Coordinates of C-alpha atoms in Angstrom, one line a residue:
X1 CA 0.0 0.0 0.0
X2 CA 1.4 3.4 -0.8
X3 CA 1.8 6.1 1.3
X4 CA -0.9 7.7 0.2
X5 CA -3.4 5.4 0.0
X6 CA -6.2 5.8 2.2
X7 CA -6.4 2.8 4.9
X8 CA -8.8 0.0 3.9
X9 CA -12.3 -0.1 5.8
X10 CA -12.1 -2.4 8.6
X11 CA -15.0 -5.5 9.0
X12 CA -18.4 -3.3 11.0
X13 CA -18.3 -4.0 14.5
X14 CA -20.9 -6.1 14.2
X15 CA -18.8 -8.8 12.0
X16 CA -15.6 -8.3 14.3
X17 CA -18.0 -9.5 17.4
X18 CA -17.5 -12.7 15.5
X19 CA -14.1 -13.1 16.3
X20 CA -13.1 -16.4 18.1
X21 CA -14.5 -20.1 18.2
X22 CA -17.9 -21.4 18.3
X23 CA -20.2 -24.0 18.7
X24 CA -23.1 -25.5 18.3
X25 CA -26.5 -27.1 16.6
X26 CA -28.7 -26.3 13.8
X27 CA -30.5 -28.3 10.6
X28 CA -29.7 -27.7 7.5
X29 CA -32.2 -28.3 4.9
X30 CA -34.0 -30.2 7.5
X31 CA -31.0 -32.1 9.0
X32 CA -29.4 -32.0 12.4
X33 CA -26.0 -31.2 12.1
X34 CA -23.1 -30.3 14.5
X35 CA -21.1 -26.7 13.7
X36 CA -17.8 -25.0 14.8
X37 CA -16.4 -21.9 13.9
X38 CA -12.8 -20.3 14.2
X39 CA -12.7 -16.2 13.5
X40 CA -10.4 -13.9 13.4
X41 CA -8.6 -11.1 11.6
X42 CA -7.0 -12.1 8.2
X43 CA -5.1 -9.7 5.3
X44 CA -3.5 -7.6 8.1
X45 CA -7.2 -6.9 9.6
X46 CA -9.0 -5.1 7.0
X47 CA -10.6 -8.5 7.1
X48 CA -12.0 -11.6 8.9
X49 CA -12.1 -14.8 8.0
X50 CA -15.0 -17.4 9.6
X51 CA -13.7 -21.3 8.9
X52 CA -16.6 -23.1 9.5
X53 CA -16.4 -27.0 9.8
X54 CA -20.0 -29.6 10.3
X55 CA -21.4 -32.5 10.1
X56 CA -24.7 -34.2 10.2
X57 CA -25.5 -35.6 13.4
X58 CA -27.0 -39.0 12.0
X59 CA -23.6 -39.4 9.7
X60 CA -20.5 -38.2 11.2
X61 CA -18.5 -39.0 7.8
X62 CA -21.2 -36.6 6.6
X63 CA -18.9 -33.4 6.7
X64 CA -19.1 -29.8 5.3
X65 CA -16.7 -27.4 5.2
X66 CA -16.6 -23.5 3.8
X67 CA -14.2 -20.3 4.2
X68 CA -16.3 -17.0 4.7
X69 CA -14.4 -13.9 4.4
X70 CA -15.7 -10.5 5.4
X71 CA -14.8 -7.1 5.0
X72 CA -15.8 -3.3 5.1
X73 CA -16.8 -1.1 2.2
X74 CA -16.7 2.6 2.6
X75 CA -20.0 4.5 2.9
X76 CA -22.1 7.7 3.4
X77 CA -22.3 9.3 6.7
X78 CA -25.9 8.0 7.8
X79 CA -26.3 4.9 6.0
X80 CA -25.6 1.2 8.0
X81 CA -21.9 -0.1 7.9
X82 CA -21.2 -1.9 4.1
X83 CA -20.1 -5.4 4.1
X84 CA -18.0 -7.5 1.2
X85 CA -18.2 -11.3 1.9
X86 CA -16.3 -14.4 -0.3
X87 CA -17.8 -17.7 0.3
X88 CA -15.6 -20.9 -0.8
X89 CA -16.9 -24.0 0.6
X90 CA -16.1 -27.7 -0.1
X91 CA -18.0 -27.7 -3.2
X92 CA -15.3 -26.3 -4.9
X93 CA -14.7 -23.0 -7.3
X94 CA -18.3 -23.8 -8.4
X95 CA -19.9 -23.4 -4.7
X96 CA -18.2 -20.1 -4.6
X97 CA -19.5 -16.7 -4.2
X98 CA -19.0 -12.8 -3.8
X99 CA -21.7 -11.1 -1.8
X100 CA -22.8 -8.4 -0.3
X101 CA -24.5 -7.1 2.4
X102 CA -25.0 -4.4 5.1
X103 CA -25.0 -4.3 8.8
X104 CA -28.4 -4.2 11.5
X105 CA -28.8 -3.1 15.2
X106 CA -27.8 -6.4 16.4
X107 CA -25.5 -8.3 13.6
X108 CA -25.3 -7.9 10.1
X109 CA -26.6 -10.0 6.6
X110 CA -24.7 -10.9 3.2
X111 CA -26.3 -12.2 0.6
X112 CA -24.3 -14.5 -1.7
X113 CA -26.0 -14.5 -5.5
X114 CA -26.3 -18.3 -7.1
X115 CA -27.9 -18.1 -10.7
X116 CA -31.9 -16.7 -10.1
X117 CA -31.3 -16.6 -6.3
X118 CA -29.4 -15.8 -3.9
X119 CA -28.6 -17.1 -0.3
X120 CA -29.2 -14.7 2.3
X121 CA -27.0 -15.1 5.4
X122 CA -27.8 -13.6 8.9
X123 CA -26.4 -13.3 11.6
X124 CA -26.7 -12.0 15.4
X125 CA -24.0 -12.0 18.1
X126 CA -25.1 -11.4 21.5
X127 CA -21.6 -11.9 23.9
X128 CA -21.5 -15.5 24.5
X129 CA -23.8 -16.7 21.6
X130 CA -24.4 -16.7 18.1
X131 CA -27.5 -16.9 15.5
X132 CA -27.2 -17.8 12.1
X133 CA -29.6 -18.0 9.6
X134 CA -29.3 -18.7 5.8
X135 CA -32.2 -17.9 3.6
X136 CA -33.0 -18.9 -0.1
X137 CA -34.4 -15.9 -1.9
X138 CA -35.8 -16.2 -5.3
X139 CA -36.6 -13.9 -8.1
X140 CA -39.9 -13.1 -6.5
X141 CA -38.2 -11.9 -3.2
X142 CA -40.5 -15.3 -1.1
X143 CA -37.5 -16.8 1.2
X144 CA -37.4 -20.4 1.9
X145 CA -35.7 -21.4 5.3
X146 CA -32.5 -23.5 4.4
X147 CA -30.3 -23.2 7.3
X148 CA -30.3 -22.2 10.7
X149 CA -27.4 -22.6 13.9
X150 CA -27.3 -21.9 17.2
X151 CA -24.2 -21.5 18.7
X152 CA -21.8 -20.7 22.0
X153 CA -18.4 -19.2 22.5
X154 CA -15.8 -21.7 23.4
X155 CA -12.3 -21.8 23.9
X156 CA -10.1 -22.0 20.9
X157 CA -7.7 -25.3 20.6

């Protein structure tokens, strides 16, 4: 970065919060499944990168795995913190995704276009816990549930 570059917008609050390890519960498409996450900063802390690891509860060999990576965008005084996500999962370069979103009182939402829809992600930190929610919106705006976690801070190994 040159000298006079301007410094990069730093991850909102609201995605920093997520910092640490977590876990927890939550169905996904209808299935139980088991979920961890480790956070923290990555590219020198203009960003943070979530490494999310599950598995179905009925399967253990069953296993998912995706790289989310959040940043700020720069904005207009008055308007809600700007957010740049990249989602690469273990579906390969075809599961992956650059998405957008913005933050709320309480947490933030990206959503990550796939063809005619797109996959709304939101989440909530409160101290000690986290809620996660992925939506499927279509062209006609209707969402239809596909993912939700529950989880707890825990100490990272």
């Amino acid at each position: 970065m040159a000298a006079e570059d301007p410094p990069p917008t730093p991850p909102p609050a609201q995605v920093k919060a997520l910092a640490g390890c977590w876990s927890g519960k939550g169905t996904v498409m209808g299935k139980p499944v088991a979920i961890t996450l480790e956070a923290g900063p990555a590219a020198g802390g203009a960003m943070l990168l979530v490494e999310a690891g599950s598995h179905a509860e009925a399967d253990p060999a069953d296993v998912y795995a995706a790289h989310l990576l959040f940043g700020g965008r720069a904005v207009r005084d008055g308007e809600p913190a700007s957010i740049v996500g990249f989602w690469a999962d273990s579906f390969g370069g075809d599961g992956a995704s650059m998405g957008r979103g913005a933050s709320t009182a309480d947490g933030f939402e990206v959503a990550y276009p796939y063809g005619d829809a797109a996959f709304v992600n939101r989440w909530t930190v409160a101290q000690d816990k986290v809620a996660w929610s992925i939506v499927m919106r279509g062209v006609s705006g209707k969402e239809q549930d596909f993912a939700r976690y529950a989880l707890v801070r825990t100490a990272c190994k």
